[in-house]
PDB file of C-alpha atoms in Angstrom:
ATOM      1  CA  UNK A1328     103.961 100.822  97.738  1.00 73.00           C
ATOM      2  CA  UNK A1329     105.261 101.884  94.322  1.00 67.00           C
ATOM      3  CA  UNK A1330     105.845 105.503  95.257  1.00 68.00           C
ATOM      4  CA  UNK A1331     107.710 104.275  98.351  1.00 76.00           C
ATOM      5  CA  UNK A1332     110.266 102.564  96.128  1.00 84.00           C
ATOM      6  CA  UNK A1333     109.249  99.009  97.038  1.00 91.00           C
ATOM      7  CA  UNK A1334     109.588  96.047  94.681  1.00 91.00           C
ATOM      8  CA  UNK A1335     107.150  93.201  94.126  1.00 93.00           C
ATOM      9  CA  UNK A1336     108.922  90.190  95.647  1.00 93.00           C
ATOM     10  CA  UNK A1337     106.323  87.781  94.187  1.00 94.00           C
ATOM     11  CA  UNK A1338     106.602  88.137  90.429  1.00 91.00           C
ATOM     12  CA  UNK A1339     106.883  85.691  87.534  1.00 91.00           C
ATOM     13  CA  UNK A1340     109.245  88.147  85.865  1.00 90.00           C
ATOM     14  CA  UNK A1341     111.699  87.776  88.743  1.00 88.00           C
ATOM     15  CA  UNK A1342     111.460  83.980  88.809  1.00 90.00           C
ATOM     16  CA  UNK A1343     108.788  83.368  91.458  1.00 94.00           C
ATOM     17  CA  UNK A1344     106.904  80.106  90.916  1.00 95.00           C
ATOM     18  CA  UNK A1345     104.346  77.714  92.349  1.00 97.00           C
ATOM     19  CA  UNK A1346     105.510  74.477  94.009  1.00 97.00           C
ATOM     20  CA  UNK A1347     102.137  73.042  94.999  1.00 98.00           C
ATOM     21  CA  UNK A1348      98.408  73.775  94.897  1.00 98.00           C
ATOM     22  CA  UNK A1349      95.640  71.629  96.354  1.00 98.00           C
ATOM     23  CA  UNK A1350      93.218  72.361  93.513  1.00 96.00           C
ATOM     24  CA  UNK A1351      93.295  74.185  90.155  1.00 96.00           C
ATOM     25  CA  UNK A1352      89.915  73.227  88.770  1.00 93.00           C
ATOM     26  CA  UNK A1353      88.983  76.588  87.262  1.00 93.00           C
ATOM     27  CA  UNK A1354      92.368  78.366  87.023  1.00 93.00           C
ATOM     28  CA  UNK A1355      95.998  77.583  87.888  1.00 95.00           C
ATOM     29  CA  UNK A1356      97.910  79.126  90.783  1.00 97.00           C
ATOM     30  CA  UNK A1357     100.618  80.612  88.529  1.00 97.00           C
ATOM     31  CA  UNK A1358      98.117  83.331  87.574  1.00 96.00           C
ATOM     32  CA  UNK A1359      98.548  84.835  91.055  1.00 97.00           C
ATOM     33  CA  UNK A1360     102.111  85.804  90.062  1.00 97.00           C
ATOM     34  CA  UNK A1361     101.315  87.406  86.703  1.00 95.00           C
ATOM     35  CA  UNK A1362     102.688  90.920  86.376  1.00 92.00           C
ATOM     36  CA  UNK A1363      99.944  92.502  84.273  1.00 90.00           C
ATOM     37  CA  UNK A1364      96.399  93.452  85.252  1.00 92.00           C
ATOM     38  CA  UNK A1365      93.787  90.665  85.433  1.00 94.00           C
ATOM     39  CA  UNK A1366      91.882  90.116  82.187  1.00 90.00           C
ATOM     40  CA  UNK A1367      88.230  89.149  81.828  1.00 83.00           C
ATOM     41  CA  UNK A1368      86.788  87.717  78.600  1.00 78.00           C
ATOM     42  CA  UNK A1369      82.983  87.433  78.711  1.00 79.00           C
ATOM     43  CA  UNK A1370      82.525  84.415  76.475  1.00 74.00           C
ATOM     44  CA  UNK A1371      85.629  82.395  77.421  1.00 71.00           C
ATOM     45  CA  UNK A1372      84.613  79.048  78.927  1.00 65.00           C
ATOM     46  CA  UNK A1373      86.237  75.650  79.396  1.00 69.00           C
ATOM     47  CA  UNK A1374      84.828  72.214  80.257  1.00 72.00           C
ATOM     48  CA  UNK A1375      84.902  73.082  83.974  1.00 69.00           C
ATOM     49  CA  UNK A1376      83.185  76.453  83.594  1.00 70.00           C
ATOM     50  CA  UNK A1377      84.139  80.133  83.261  1.00 74.00           C
ATOM     51  CA  UNK A1378      87.837  80.773  82.594  1.00 73.00           C
ATOM     52  CA  UNK A1379      89.184  83.289  85.113  1.00 81.00           C
ATOM     53  CA  UNK A1380      92.503  85.131  85.296  1.00 92.00           C
ATOM     54  CA  UNK A1381      93.635  84.185  88.797  1.00 96.00           C
ATOM     55  CA  UNK A1382      93.892  81.082  90.979  1.00 97.00           C
ATOM     56  CA  UNK A1383      90.413  79.586  91.443  1.00 96.00           C
ATOM     57  CA  UNK A1384      89.537  76.296  93.105  1.00 96.00           C
ATOM     58  CA  UNK A1385      86.271  74.359  92.950  1.00 93.00           C
ATOM     59  CA  UNK A1386      83.763  74.450  95.768  1.00 90.00           C
ATOM     60  CA  UNK A1387      84.741  71.997  98.486  1.00 80.00           C
ATOM     61  CA  UNK A1388      82.505  69.155  99.605  1.00 72.00           C
ATOM     62  CA  UNK A1389      84.843  67.858 102.306  1.00 78.00           C
ATOM     63  CA  UNK A1390      86.598  69.223 105.393  1.00 82.00           C
ATOM     64  CA  UNK A1391      89.647  71.436 105.063  1.00 90.00           C
ATOM     65  CA  UNK A1392      90.591  74.346 102.830  1.00 97.00           C
ATOM     66  CA  UNK A1393      92.600  75.020  99.685  1.00 98.00           C
ATOM     67  CA  UNK A1394      96.175  76.290  99.790  1.00 98.00           C
ATOM     68  CA  UNK A1395      99.275  76.686  97.661  1.00 98.00           C
ATOM     69  CA  UNK A1396     103.017  77.162  98.128  1.00 98.00           C
ATOM     70  CA  UNK A1397     104.903  79.881  96.245  1.00 97.00           C
ATOM     71  CA  UNK A1398     108.672  80.239  95.951  1.00 95.00           C
ATOM     72  CA  UNK A1399     110.248  83.679  95.602  1.00 94.00           C
ATOM     73  CA  UNK A1400     112.698  84.333  92.770  1.00 89.00           C
ATOM     74  CA  UNK A1401     116.372  83.721  93.580  1.00 82.00           C
ATOM     75  CA  UNK A1402     117.148  87.424  94.133  1.00 74.00           C
ATOM     76  CA  UNK A1403     113.804  88.382  95.668  1.00 78.00           C
ATOM     77  CA  UNK A1404     114.136  87.330  99.294  1.00 79.00           C
ATOM     78  CA  UNK A1405     114.275  90.438 101.452  1.00 82.00           C
ATOM     79  CA  UNK A1406     112.390  92.593 103.910  1.00 89.00           C
ATOM     80  CA  UNK A1407     108.599  92.440 103.440  1.00 94.00           C
ATOM     81  CA  UNK A1408     106.764  95.750 103.782  1.00 95.00           C
ATOM     82  CA  UNK A1409     103.199  94.866 102.796  1.00 96.00           C
ATOM     83  CA  UNK A1410     100.750  92.778 100.787  1.00 98.00           C
ATOM     84  CA  UNK A1411      98.414  93.561  97.922  1.00 97.00           C
ATOM     85  CA  UNK A1412      95.534  91.212  97.092  1.00 98.00           C
ATOM     86  CA  UNK A1413      93.374  91.799  94.027  1.00 98.00           C
ATOM     87  CA  UNK A1414      90.066  89.941  93.572  1.00 98.00           C
ATOM     88  CA  UNK A1415      89.320  91.561  90.173  1.00 96.00           C
ATOM     89  CA  UNK A1416      86.414  89.891  88.300  1.00 95.00           C
ATOM     90  CA  UNK A1417      85.799  87.368  91.109  1.00 95.00           C
ATOM     91  CA  UNK A1418      82.360  88.659  92.059  1.00 95.00           C
ATOM     92  CA  UNK A1419      80.769  86.119  94.356  1.00 93.00           C
ATOM     93  CA  UNK A1420      83.297  83.417  93.542  1.00 95.00           C
ATOM     94  CA  UNK A1421      86.204  85.152  95.321  1.00 97.00           C
ATOM     95  CA  UNK A1422      87.788  83.288  98.223  1.00 97.00           C
ATOM     96  CA  UNK A1423      85.641  84.373 101.205  1.00 97.00           C
ATOM     97  CA  UNK A1424      88.669  84.584 103.518  1.00 98.00           C
ATOM     98  CA  UNK A1425      92.439  84.301 103.132  1.00 98.00           C
ATOM     99  CA  UNK A1426      95.569  84.037 105.269  1.00 98.00           C
ATOM    100  CA  UNK A1427      99.243  84.288 104.314  1.00 98.00           C
ATOM    101  CA  UNK A1428     102.248  82.568 105.902  1.00 98.00           C
ATOM    102  CA  UNK A1429     105.960  82.757 105.080  1.00 97.00           C
ATOM    103  CA  UNK A1430     109.028  80.620 105.792  1.00 96.00           C
ATOM    104  CA  UNK A1431     112.685  80.168 104.951  1.00 94.00           C
ATOM    105  CA  UNK A1432     113.103  76.866 103.052  1.00 93.00           C
ATOM    106  CA  UNK A1433     115.629  75.405 100.575  1.00 90.00           C
ATOM    107  CA  UNK A1434     115.111  76.636  97.039  1.00 85.00           C
ATOM    108  CA  UNK A1435     114.451  74.229  94.192  1.00 78.00           C
ATOM    109  CA  UNK A1436     117.644  75.202  92.309  1.00 65.00           C
ATOM    110  CA  UNK A1437     119.768  75.021  95.470  1.00 51.00           C
ATOM    111  CA  UNK A1438     118.582  71.490  96.199  1.00 54.00           C
ATOM    112  CA  UNK A1439     119.139  70.338  92.614  1.00 50.00           C
ATOM    113  CA  UNK A1440     122.732  71.630  92.590  1.00 45.00           C
ATOM    114  CA  UNK A1441     123.566  69.357  95.527  1.00 49.00           C
ATOM    115  CA  UNK A1442     121.995  66.258  93.984  1.00 48.00           C
ATOM    116  CA  UNK A1443     124.332  65.644  91.036  1.00 48.00           C
ATOM    117  CA  UNK A1444     121.887  67.031  88.521  1.00 48.00           C
ATOM    118  CA  UNK A1445     118.838  65.243  89.922  1.00 52.00           C
ATOM    119  CA  UNK A1446     115.904  67.599  90.118  1.00 59.00           C
ATOM    120  CA  UNK A1447     114.216  67.239  93.480  1.00 70.00           C
ATOM    121  CA  UNK A1448     112.432  69.457  95.917  1.00 83.00           C
ATOM    122  CA  UNK A1449     111.402  69.260  99.558  1.00 93.00           C
ATOM    123  CA  UNK A1450     107.838  69.632  98.219  1.00 95.00           C
ATOM    124  CA  UNK A1451     106.587  66.370  96.633  1.00 94.00           C
ATOM    125  CA  UNK A1452     105.734  66.838  92.965  1.00 93.00           C
ATOM    126  CA  UNK A1453     107.316  70.294  92.680  1.00 94.00           C
ATOM    127  CA  UNK A1454     110.092  69.231  90.292  1.00 91.00           C
ATOM    128  CA  UNK A1455     107.591  67.673  87.890  1.00 92.00           C
ATOM    129  CA  UNK A1456     105.394  70.761  88.045  1.00 94.00           C
ATOM    130  CA  UNK A1457     108.278  73.130  87.335  1.00 92.00           C
ATOM    131  CA  UNK A1458     109.618  71.024  84.451  1.00 91.00           C
ATOM    132  CA  UNK A1459     106.243  70.994  82.688  1.00 92.00           C
ATOM    133  CA  UNK A1460     105.909  74.751  83.102  1.00 93.00           C
ATOM    134  CA  UNK A1461     103.265  74.999  85.834  1.00 96.00           C
ATOM    135  CA  UNK A1462      99.912  73.659  86.930  1.00 96.00           C
ATOM    136  CA  UNK A1463      97.197  72.034  84.836  1.00 95.00           C
ATOM    137  CA  UNK A1464      93.774  73.649  84.779  1.00 93.00           C
ATOM    138  CA  UNK A1465      90.925  71.235  85.517  1.00 93.00           C
ATOM    139  CA  UNK A1466      92.871  69.153  88.034  1.00 95.00           C
ATOM    140  CA  UNK A1467      93.059  68.725  91.799  1.00 95.00           C
ATOM    141  CA  UNK A1468      95.284  66.815  94.204  1.00 96.00           C
ATOM    142  CA  UNK A1469      94.013  63.695  95.908  1.00 94.00           C
ATOM    143  CA  UNK A1470      93.964  63.416  99.695  1.00 94.00           C
ATOM    144  CA  UNK A1471      97.215  61.412  99.866  1.00 96.00           C
ATOM    145  CA  UNK A1472      99.097  64.045  97.820  1.00 96.00           C
ATOM    146  CA  UNK A1473      97.721  66.846 100.002  1.00 96.00           C
ATOM    147  CA  UNK A1474      98.731  64.964 103.156  1.00 97.00           C
ATOM    148  CA  UNK A1475     102.268  64.432 101.796  1.00 97.00           C
ATOM    149  CA  UNK A1476     102.546  68.139 100.939  1.00 97.00           C
ATOM    150  CA  UNK A1477     101.244  69.135 104.375  1.00 98.00           C
ATOM    151  CA  UNK A1478     103.807  66.885 106.057  1.00 97.00           C
ATOM    152  CA  UNK A1479     106.572  68.407 103.915  1.00 97.00           C
ATOM    153  CA  UNK A1480     105.553  71.891 105.087  1.00 98.00           C
ATOM    154  CA  UNK A1481     105.829  70.792 108.722  1.00 97.00           C
ATOM    155  CA  UNK A1482     109.624  70.557 108.334  1.00 96.00           C
ATOM    156  CA  UNK A1483     109.795  74.352 108.503  1.00 97.00           C
ATOM    157  CA  UNK A1484     108.633  77.130 110.800  1.00 96.00           C
ATOM    158  CA  UNK A1485     105.884  79.192 109.156  1.00 98.00           C
ATOM    159  CA  UNK A1486     105.050  82.701 110.342  1.00 97.00           C
ATOM    160  CA  UNK A1487     101.622  84.177 109.754  1.00 98.00           C
ATOM    161  CA  UNK A1488     101.919  87.653 108.219  1.00 98.00           C
ATOM    162  CA  UNK A1489      98.221  88.012 107.422  1.00 98.00           C
ATOM    163  CA  UNK A1490      95.702  86.332 109.753  1.00 98.00           C
ATOM    164  CA  UNK A1491      92.447  85.000 108.329  1.00 98.00           C
ATOM    165  CA  UNK A1492      90.927  88.029 106.620  1.00 98.00           C
ATOM    166  CA  UNK A1493      87.671  88.490 104.738  1.00 98.00           C
ATOM    167  CA  UNK A1494      87.985  89.414 101.053  1.00 98.00           C
ATOM    168  CA  UNK A1495      85.634  91.719  99.192  1.00 98.00           C
ATOM    169  CA  UNK A1496      84.272  90.821  95.736  1.00 97.00           C
ATOM    170  CA  UNK A1497      86.170  91.866  92.639  1.00 96.00           C
ATOM    171  CA  UNK A1498      84.125  94.876  91.548  1.00 97.00           C
ATOM    172  CA  UNK A1499      86.206  97.885  90.561  1.00 96.00           C
ATOM    173  CA  UNK A1500      85.474  99.775  93.785  1.00 97.00           C
ATOM    174  CA  UNK A1501      86.104  96.804  96.125  1.00 97.00           C
ATOM    175  CA  UNK A1502      88.715  94.598  94.409  1.00 97.00           C
ATOM    176  CA  UNK A1503      91.940  95.979  95.938  1.00 97.00           C
ATOM    177  CA  UNK A1504      93.107  94.945  99.416  1.00 98.00           C
ATOM    178  CA  UNK A1505      96.260  96.457 101.003  1.00 97.00           C
ATOM    179  CA  UNK A1506      98.007  95.357 104.188  1.00 97.00           C
ATOM    180  CA  UNK A1507     101.091  96.917 105.845  1.00 96.00           C
ATOM    181  CA  UNK A1508     103.083  94.616 108.137  1.00 96.00           C
ATOM    182  CA  UNK A1509     103.682  95.886 111.701  1.00 95.00           C
ATOM    183  CA  UNK A1510     107.267  97.052 112.322  1.00 94.00           C
ATOM    184  CA  UNK A1511     107.830  94.386 114.961  1.00 94.00           C
ATOM    185  CA  UNK A1512     106.788  91.625 112.566  1.00 95.00           C
ATOM    186  CA  UNK A1513     109.059  93.024 109.836  1.00 92.00           C
ATOM    187  CA  UNK A1514     112.039  92.940 112.200  1.00 91.00           C
ATOM    188  CA  UNK A1515     111.301  89.418 113.404  1.00 93.00           C
ATOM    189  CA  UNK A1516     111.036  88.082 109.842  1.00 92.00           C
ATOM    190  CA  UNK A1517     114.410  89.454 108.767  1.00 86.00           C
ATOM    191  CA  UNK A1518     115.437  89.171 105.129  1.00 85.00           C
ATOM    192  CA  UNK A1519     115.599  85.422 104.554  1.00 88.00           C
ATOM    193  CA  UNK A1520     112.009  84.620 103.568  1.00 93.00           C
ATOM    194  CA  UNK A1521     111.958  82.324 100.525  1.00 93.00           C
ATOM    195  CA  UNK A1522     108.468  80.751 100.437  1.00 96.00           C
ATOM    196  CA  UNK A1523     104.863  81.848 100.859  1.00 97.00           C
ATOM    197  CA  UNK A1524     101.808  79.792 101.764  1.00 98.00           C
ATOM    198  CA  UNK A1525      98.441  81.122 100.577  1.00 98.00           C
ATOM    199  CA  UNK A1526      95.391  79.717 102.383  1.00 98.00           C
ATOM    200  CA  UNK A1527      91.848  80.078 101.027  1.00 98.00           C
ATOM    201  CA  UNK A1528      88.979  79.541 103.486  1.00 97.00           C
ATOM    202  CA  UNK A1529      87.572  77.376 102.231  1.00 97.00           C
ATOM    203  CA  UNK A1530      87.928  77.793  98.440  1.00 97.00           C
ATOM    204  CA  UNK A1531      87.322  80.247  95.595  1.00 96.00           C
ATOM    205  CA  UNK A1532      89.497  82.642  93.639  1.00 97.00           C
ATOM    206  CA  UNK A1533      91.935  85.552  93.795  1.00 98.00           C
ATOM    207  CA  UNK A1534      93.280  87.345  90.721  1.00 97.00           C
ATOM    208  CA  UNK A1535      96.695  88.608  91.891  1.00 97.00           C
ATOM    209  CA  UNK A1536      98.920  88.487  94.964  1.00 98.00           C
ATOM    210  CA  UNK A1537     101.803  90.920  95.337  1.00 97.00           C
ATOM    211  CA  UNK A1538     104.265  91.058  98.225  1.00 96.00           C
ATOM    212  CA  UNK A1539     105.974  94.446  98.361  1.00 95.00           C
ATOM    213  CA  UNK A1540     109.341  94.981 100.016  1.00 93.00           C
ATOM    214  CA  UNK A1541     113.068  95.493  99.610  1.00 88.00           C
ATOM    215  CA  UNK A1542     115.008  92.632  97.986  1.00 87.00           C
ATOM    216  CA  UNK A1543     118.261  91.683  99.700  1.00 76.00           C
ATOM    217  CA  UNK A1544     120.054  91.677  96.337  1.00 67.00           C
ATOM    218  CA  UNK A1545     118.906  94.069  93.625  1.00 54.00           C
ATOM    219  CA  UNK A1546     120.224  93.420  90.122  1.00 51.00           C
ATOM    220  CA  UNK A1547     119.345  95.010  86.806  1.00 49.00           C
ATOM    221  CA  UNK A1548     117.917  91.729  85.582  1.00 44.00           C
ATOM    222  CA  UNK A1549     115.924  90.769  88.660  1.00 41.00           C
ATOM    223  CA  UNK A1550     114.585  94.076  89.943  1.00 41.00           C
ATOM    224  CA  UNK A1551     110.807  94.417  89.621  1.00 43.00           C
ATOM    225  CA  UNK A1552     110.681  97.976  90.867  1.00 45.00           C
ATOM    226  CA  UNK A1553     108.018  99.842  88.902  1.00 42.00           C
ATOM    227  CA  UNK A1554     108.706 103.286  87.470  1.00 40.00           C
ATOM    228  CA  UNK A1555     106.166 106.016  86.714  1.00 39.00           C
ATOM    229  CA  UNK A1556     106.493 105.020  83.043  1.00 44.00           C
ATOM    230  CA  UNK A1557     105.560 101.432  83.944  1.00 44.00           C
ATOM    231  CA  UNK A1558     102.560 102.675  85.891  1.00 40.00           C
ATOM    232  CA  UNK A1559     101.280 104.674  82.915  1.00 40.00           C
ATOM    233  CA  UNK A1560     101.603 101.675  80.607  1.00 41.00           C
ATOM    234  CA  UNK A1561      99.821  99.444  83.125  1.00 39.00           C
ATOM    235  CA  UNK A1562      96.691 101.559  83.542  1.00 39.00           C
ATOM    236  CA  UNK A1563      93.940 101.008  84.535  1.00 41.00           C
ATOM    237  CA  UNK A1564      95.626  98.695  87.065  1.00 40.00           C
ATOM    238  CA  UNK A1565      95.324 100.542  90.415  1.00 46.00           C
ATOM    239  CA  UNK A1566      98.822 100.391  91.885  1.00 42.00           C
ATOM    240  CA  UNK A1567      98.774 101.262  95.577  1.00 42.00           C
ATOM    241  CA  UNK A1568     100.448 104.383  96.915  1.00 37.00           C
TER     242      UNK A1568
END
């Protein structure tokens, strides 16, 4: 992906953020968007258990599955080429299976500009989450909040770009997962994708999610294209070719 000149469309550095997550008991969903390699600290624990560098939910005891909604940075909507999923350090507690969907929805800033300064979002609770700087580790949404978020998602047409797929554990030799979108799917999506839905089946953790492609608008400030110099500094993170 890097050598092909693609940019990571899902990056905190370019303004991508989380609007909603069903559960963040062990680790918050914002970690999925971190630009550096996942970190593991042997003796780092919290009240809920081992602290992990990724988005990790608690084991479910009821029907359903965990999911979150991500919003691309303002200049990062564009043509999607492929996906990179890293389960680093999640060895046995990785999400067993995952699927990814995308949609074109109003952006948080666009909505706010039309509401006379009131900060609102089509996703319930998103404004509050963004204003406080992200999710809160050790928390989970109740059933009514999840139902409200699910209903909000139904306003838009979501396209599956990765069907339910099994994930390998996060050992060095098995952690990286790469997926290239079929040409027909790329054409049908166009360049107006703004939001991503990540589905865990049923729960667990993933360290990083990257969506590689060509942004519609590339600016000096917003471009997340990695150079060979960046790659050297980022070792031992295994950027895909």
